[in-house]
PDB file of C-alpha atoms in Angstrom:
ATOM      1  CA  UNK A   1     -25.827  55.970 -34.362  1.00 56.00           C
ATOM      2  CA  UNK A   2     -29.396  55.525 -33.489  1.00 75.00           C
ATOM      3  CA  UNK A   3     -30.841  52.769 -30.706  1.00 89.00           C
ATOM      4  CA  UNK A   4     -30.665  50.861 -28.352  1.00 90.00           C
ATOM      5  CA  UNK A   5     -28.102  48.188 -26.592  1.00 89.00           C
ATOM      6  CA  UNK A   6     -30.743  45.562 -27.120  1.00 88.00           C
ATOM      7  CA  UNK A   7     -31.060  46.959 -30.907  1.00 90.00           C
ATOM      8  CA  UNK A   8     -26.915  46.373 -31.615  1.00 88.00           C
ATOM      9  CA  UNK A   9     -27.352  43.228 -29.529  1.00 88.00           C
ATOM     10  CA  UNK A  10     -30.118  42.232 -32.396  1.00 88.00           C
ATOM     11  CA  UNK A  11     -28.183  44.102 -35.257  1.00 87.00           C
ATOM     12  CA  UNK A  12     -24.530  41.522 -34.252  1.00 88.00           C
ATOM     13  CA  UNK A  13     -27.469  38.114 -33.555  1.00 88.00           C
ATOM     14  CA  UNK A  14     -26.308  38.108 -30.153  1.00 86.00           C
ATOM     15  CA  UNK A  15     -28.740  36.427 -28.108  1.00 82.00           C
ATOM     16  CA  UNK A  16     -28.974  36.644 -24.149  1.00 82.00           C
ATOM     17  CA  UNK A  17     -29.304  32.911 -22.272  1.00 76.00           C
ATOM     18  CA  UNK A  18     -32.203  34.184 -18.844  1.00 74.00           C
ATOM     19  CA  UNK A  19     -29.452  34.425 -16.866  1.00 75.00           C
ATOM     20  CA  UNK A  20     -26.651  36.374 -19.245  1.00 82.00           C
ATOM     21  CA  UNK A  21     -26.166  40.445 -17.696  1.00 83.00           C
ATOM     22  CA  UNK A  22     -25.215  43.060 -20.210  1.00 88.00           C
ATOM     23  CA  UNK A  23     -24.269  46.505 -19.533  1.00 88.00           C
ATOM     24  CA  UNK A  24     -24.649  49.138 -19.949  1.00 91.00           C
ATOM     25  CA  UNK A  25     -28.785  48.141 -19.710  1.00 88.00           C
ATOM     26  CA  UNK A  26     -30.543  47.260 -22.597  1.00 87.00           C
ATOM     27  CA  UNK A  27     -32.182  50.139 -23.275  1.00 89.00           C
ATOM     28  CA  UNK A  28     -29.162  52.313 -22.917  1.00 89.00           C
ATOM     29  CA  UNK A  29     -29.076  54.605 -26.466  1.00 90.00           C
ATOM     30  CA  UNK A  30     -26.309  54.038 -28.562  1.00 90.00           C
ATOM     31  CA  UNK A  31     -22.912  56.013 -28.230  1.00 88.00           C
ATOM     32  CA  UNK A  32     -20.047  56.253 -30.708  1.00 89.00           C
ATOM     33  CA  UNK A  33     -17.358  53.771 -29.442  1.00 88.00           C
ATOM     34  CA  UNK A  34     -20.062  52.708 -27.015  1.00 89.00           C
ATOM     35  CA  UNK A  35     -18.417  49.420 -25.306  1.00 90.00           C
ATOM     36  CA  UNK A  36     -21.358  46.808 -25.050  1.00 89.00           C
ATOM     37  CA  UNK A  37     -20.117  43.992 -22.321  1.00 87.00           C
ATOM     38  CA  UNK A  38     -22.088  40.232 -22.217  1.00 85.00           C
ATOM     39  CA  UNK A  39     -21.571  38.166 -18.804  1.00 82.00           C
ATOM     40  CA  UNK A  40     -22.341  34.905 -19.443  1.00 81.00           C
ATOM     41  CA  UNK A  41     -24.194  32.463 -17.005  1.00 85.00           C
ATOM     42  CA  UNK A  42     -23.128  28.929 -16.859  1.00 87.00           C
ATOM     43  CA  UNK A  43     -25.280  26.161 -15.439  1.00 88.00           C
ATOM     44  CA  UNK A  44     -22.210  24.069 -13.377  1.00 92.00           C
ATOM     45  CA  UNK A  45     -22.401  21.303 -10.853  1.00 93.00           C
ATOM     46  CA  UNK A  46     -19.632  21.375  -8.362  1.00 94.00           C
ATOM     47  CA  UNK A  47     -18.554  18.660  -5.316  1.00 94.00           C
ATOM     48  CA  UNK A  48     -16.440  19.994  -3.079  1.00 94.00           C
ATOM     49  CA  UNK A  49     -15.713  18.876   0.622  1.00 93.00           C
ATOM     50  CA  UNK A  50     -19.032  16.441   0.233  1.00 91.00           C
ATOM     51  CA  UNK A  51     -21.058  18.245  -0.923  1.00 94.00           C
ATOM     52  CA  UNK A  52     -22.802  19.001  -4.667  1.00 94.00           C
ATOM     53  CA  UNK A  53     -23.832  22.050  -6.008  1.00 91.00           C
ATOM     54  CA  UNK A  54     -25.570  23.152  -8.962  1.00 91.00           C
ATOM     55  CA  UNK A  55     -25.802  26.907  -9.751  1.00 88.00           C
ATOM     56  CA  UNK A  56     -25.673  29.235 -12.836  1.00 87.00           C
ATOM     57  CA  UNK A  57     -22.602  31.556 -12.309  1.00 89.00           C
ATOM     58  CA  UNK A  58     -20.602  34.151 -14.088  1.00 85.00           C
ATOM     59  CA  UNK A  59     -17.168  32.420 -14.931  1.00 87.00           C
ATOM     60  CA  UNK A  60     -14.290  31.865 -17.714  1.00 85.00           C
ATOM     61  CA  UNK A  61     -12.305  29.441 -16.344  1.00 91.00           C
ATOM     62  CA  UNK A  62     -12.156  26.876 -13.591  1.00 93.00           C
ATOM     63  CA  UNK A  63     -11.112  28.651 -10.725  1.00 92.00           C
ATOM     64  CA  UNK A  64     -13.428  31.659 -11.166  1.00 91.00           C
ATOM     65  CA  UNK A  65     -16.287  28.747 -11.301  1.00 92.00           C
ATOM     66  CA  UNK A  66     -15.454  27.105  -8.258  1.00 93.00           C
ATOM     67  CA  UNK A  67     -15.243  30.608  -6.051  1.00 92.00           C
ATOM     68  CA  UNK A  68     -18.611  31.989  -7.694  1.00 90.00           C
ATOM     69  CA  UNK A  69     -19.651  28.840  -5.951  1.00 90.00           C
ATOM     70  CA  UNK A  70     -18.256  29.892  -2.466  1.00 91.00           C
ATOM     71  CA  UNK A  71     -15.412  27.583  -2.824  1.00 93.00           C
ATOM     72  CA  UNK A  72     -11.642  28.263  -1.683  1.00 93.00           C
ATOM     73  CA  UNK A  73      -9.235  26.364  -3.275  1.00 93.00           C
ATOM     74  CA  UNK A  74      -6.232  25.441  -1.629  1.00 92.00           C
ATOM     75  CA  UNK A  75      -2.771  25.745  -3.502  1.00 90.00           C
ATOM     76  CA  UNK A  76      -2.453  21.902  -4.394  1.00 94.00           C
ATOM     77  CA  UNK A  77      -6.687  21.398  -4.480  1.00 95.00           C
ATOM     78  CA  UNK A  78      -7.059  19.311  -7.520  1.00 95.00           C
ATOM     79  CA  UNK A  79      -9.965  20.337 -10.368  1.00 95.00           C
ATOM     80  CA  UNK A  80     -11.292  17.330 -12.145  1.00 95.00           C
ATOM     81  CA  UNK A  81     -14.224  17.351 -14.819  1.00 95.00           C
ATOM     82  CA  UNK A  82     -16.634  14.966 -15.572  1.00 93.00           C
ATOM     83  CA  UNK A  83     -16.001  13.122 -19.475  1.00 88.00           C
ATOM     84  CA  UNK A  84     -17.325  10.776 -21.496  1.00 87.00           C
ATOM     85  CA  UNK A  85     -14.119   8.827 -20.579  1.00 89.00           C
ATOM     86  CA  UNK A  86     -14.417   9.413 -17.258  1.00 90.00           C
ATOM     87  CA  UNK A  87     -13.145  12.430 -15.011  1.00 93.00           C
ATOM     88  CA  UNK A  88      -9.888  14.495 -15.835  1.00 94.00           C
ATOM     89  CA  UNK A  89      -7.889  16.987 -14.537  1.00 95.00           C
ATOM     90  CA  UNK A  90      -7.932  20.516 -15.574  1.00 95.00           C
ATOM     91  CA  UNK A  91      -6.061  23.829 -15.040  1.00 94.00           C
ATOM     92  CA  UNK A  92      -7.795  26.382 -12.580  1.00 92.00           C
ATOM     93  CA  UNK A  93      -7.013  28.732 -15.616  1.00 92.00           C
ATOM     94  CA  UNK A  94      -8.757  26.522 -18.476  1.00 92.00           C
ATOM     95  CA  UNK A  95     -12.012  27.138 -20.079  1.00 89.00           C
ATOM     96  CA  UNK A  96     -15.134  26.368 -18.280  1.00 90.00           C
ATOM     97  CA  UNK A  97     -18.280  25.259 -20.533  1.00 85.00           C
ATOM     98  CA  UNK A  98     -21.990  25.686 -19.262  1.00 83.00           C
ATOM     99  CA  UNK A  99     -23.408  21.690 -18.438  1.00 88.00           C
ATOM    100  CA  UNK A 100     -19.330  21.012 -16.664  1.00 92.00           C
ATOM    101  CA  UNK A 101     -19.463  18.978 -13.615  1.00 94.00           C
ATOM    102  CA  UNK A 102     -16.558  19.318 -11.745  1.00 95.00           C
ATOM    103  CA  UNK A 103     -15.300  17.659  -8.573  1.00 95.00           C
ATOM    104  CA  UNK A 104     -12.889  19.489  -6.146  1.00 96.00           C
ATOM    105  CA  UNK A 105     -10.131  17.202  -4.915  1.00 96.00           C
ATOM    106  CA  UNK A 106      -8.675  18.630  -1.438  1.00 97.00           C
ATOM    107  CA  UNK A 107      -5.163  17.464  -1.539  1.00 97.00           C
ATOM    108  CA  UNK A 108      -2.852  17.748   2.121  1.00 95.00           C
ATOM    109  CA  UNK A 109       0.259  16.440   2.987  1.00 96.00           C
ATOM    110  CA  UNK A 110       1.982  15.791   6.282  1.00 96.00           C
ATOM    111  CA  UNK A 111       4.694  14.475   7.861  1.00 96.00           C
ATOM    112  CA  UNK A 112       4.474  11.316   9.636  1.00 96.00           C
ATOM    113  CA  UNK A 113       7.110   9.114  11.655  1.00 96.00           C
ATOM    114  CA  UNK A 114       6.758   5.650  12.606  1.00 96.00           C
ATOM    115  CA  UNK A 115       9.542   3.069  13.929  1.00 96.00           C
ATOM    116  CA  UNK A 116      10.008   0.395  11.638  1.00 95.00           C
ATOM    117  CA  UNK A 117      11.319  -2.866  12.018  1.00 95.00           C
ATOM    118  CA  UNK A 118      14.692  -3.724  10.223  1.00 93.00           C
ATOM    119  CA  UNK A 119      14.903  -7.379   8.684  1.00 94.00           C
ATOM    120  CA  UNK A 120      18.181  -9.030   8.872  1.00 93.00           C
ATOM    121  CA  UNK A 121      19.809 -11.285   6.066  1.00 92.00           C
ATOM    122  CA  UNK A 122      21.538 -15.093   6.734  1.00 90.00           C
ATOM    123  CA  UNK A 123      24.757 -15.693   5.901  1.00 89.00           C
ATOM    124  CA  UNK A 124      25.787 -19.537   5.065  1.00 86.00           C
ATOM    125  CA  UNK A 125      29.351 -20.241   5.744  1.00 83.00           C
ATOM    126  CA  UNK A 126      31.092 -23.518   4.550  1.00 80.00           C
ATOM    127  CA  UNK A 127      32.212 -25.811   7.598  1.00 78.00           C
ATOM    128  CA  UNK A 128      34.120 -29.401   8.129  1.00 79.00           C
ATOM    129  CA  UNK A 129      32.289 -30.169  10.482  1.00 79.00           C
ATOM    130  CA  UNK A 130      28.805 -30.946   9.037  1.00 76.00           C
ATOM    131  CA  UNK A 131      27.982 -33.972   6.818  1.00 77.00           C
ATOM    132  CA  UNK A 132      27.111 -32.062   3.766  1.00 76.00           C
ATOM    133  CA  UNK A 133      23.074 -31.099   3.331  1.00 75.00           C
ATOM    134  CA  UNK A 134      23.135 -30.572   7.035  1.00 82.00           C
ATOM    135  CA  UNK A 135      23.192 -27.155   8.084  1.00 79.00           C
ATOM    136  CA  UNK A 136      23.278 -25.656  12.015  1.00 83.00           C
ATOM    137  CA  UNK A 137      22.355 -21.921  13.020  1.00 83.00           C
ATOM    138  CA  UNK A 138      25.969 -20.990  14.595  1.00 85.00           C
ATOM    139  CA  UNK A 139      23.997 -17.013  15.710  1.00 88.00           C
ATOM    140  CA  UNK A 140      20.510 -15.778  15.499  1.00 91.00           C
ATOM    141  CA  UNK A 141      19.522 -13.210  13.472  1.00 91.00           C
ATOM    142  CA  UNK A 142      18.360 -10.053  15.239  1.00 93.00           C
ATOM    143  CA  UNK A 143      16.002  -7.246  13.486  1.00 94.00           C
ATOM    144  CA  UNK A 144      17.007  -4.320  14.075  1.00 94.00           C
ATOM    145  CA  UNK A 145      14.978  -0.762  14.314  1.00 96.00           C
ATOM    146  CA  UNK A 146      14.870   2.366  12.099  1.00 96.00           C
ATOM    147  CA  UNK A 147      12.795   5.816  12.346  1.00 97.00           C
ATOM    148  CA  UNK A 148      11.535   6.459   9.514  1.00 96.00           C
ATOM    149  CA  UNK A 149       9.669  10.275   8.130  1.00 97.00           C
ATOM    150  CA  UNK A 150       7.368   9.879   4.901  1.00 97.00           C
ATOM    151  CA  UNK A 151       5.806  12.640   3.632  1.00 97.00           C
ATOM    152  CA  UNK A 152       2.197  11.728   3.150  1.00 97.00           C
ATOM    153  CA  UNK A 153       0.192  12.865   0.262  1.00 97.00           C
ATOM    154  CA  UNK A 154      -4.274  12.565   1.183  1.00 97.00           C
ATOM    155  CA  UNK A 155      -6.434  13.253  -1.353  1.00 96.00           C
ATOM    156  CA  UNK A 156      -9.896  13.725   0.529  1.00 95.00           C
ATOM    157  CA  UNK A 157      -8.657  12.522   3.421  1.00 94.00           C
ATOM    158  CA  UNK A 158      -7.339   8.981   1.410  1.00 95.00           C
ATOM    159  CA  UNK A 159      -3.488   8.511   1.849  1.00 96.00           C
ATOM    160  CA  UNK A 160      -2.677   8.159  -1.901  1.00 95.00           C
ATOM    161  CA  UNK A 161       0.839   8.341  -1.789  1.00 96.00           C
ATOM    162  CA  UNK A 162       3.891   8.113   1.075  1.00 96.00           C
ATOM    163  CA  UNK A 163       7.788   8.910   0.200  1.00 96.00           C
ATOM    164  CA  UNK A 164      10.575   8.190   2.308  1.00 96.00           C
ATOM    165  CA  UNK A 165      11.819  11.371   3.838  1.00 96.00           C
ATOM    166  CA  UNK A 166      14.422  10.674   6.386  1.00 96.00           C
ATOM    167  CA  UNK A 167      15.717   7.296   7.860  1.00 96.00           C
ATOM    168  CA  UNK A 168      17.711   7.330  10.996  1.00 95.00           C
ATOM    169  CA  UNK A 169      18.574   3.050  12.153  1.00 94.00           C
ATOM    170  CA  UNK A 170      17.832   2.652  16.049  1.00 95.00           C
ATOM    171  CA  UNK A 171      19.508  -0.732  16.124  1.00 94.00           C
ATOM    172  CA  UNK A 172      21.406  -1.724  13.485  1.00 93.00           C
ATOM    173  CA  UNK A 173      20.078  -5.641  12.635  1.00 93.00           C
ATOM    174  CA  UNK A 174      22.261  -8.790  13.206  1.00 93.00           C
ATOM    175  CA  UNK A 175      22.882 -11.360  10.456  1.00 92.00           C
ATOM    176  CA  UNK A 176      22.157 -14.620  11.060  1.00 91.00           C
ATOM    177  CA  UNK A 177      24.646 -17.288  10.431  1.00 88.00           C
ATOM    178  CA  UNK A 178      24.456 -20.868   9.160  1.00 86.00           C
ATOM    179  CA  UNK A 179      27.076 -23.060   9.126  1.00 83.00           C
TER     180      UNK A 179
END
């Protein structure tokens, strides 16, 4: 059990990238059931919020990436990373790799209400008392109104998706009919 850290660091053809931390230090003597720990460095580019940055930090997965980079992610914050075939989305817990460029994806949702306008239909009734292929509007249609809650989905600020949440009818609409 003679040498260093560095030595059974040489001895297993483990070799340090200039930014990699091992401890204990590497010229620590050797120990029986000495526990030798490498902390990798990645070089990562990350946009978040508008703005890019590129920094070599300690991580394993996603989410340990993007807070070494003094990012918070929110609980539905999208990760996406940069591919060949354009960007996908990852887990927070998946596997970084050293070169990733990742994008941060701030995704919000809110409630909002608007009145909406409810379109009537026409109804065609059969009469006597039109030649036929003539027709006559016996009552106007009227649109009627409706409240209406969608929960709204932004991703950066973008509204990327809206679902119907509640509908309560104002005024209920008036057919119009044709004789």
């Amino acid at each position: 059990n003679e040498g260093t850290v560095e030595d059974a660091l040489k001895a297993a053809d483990i070799t340090l990238g200039e930014n990699d931390t091992v401890t204990p230090a590497m010229d620590t003597a050797l120990t029986n059931g000495m526990r030798i720990r490498v902390q990798r460095y990645l070089d990562l580019t990350v946009t978040a919020d508008g703005k890019t940055t590129e920094k070599s930090v300690a991580a394993e997965n996603y989410s340990d990436a993007v807070e070494a980079m003094g990012i918070t992610l929110g609980e539905n914050d999208r990760i996406l990373v940069a591919t060949a075939e354009g960007e996908k989305q990852v887990k927070a817990e998946d596997s970084v790799s050293s070169g990733d460029v990742i994008r941060v994806v701030r995704i919000r949702t809110e409630e909002v209400t608007e009145n909406e306008a409810v379109a009537y239909s026409t109804v065609y009734e059969d009469t006597e008392e039109l030649y036929e292929g003539e027709t006559e509007t016996k009552t106007e249609g009227v649109e009627g109104e409706a409240k209406v809650t969608y929960t709204v989905t932004y991703a950066d600020g973008e509204e990327e998706n809206r679902v119907v949440k509640t509908k309560e009818v104002l005024k209920e609409a008036k057919n119009a009919v044709v004789l």
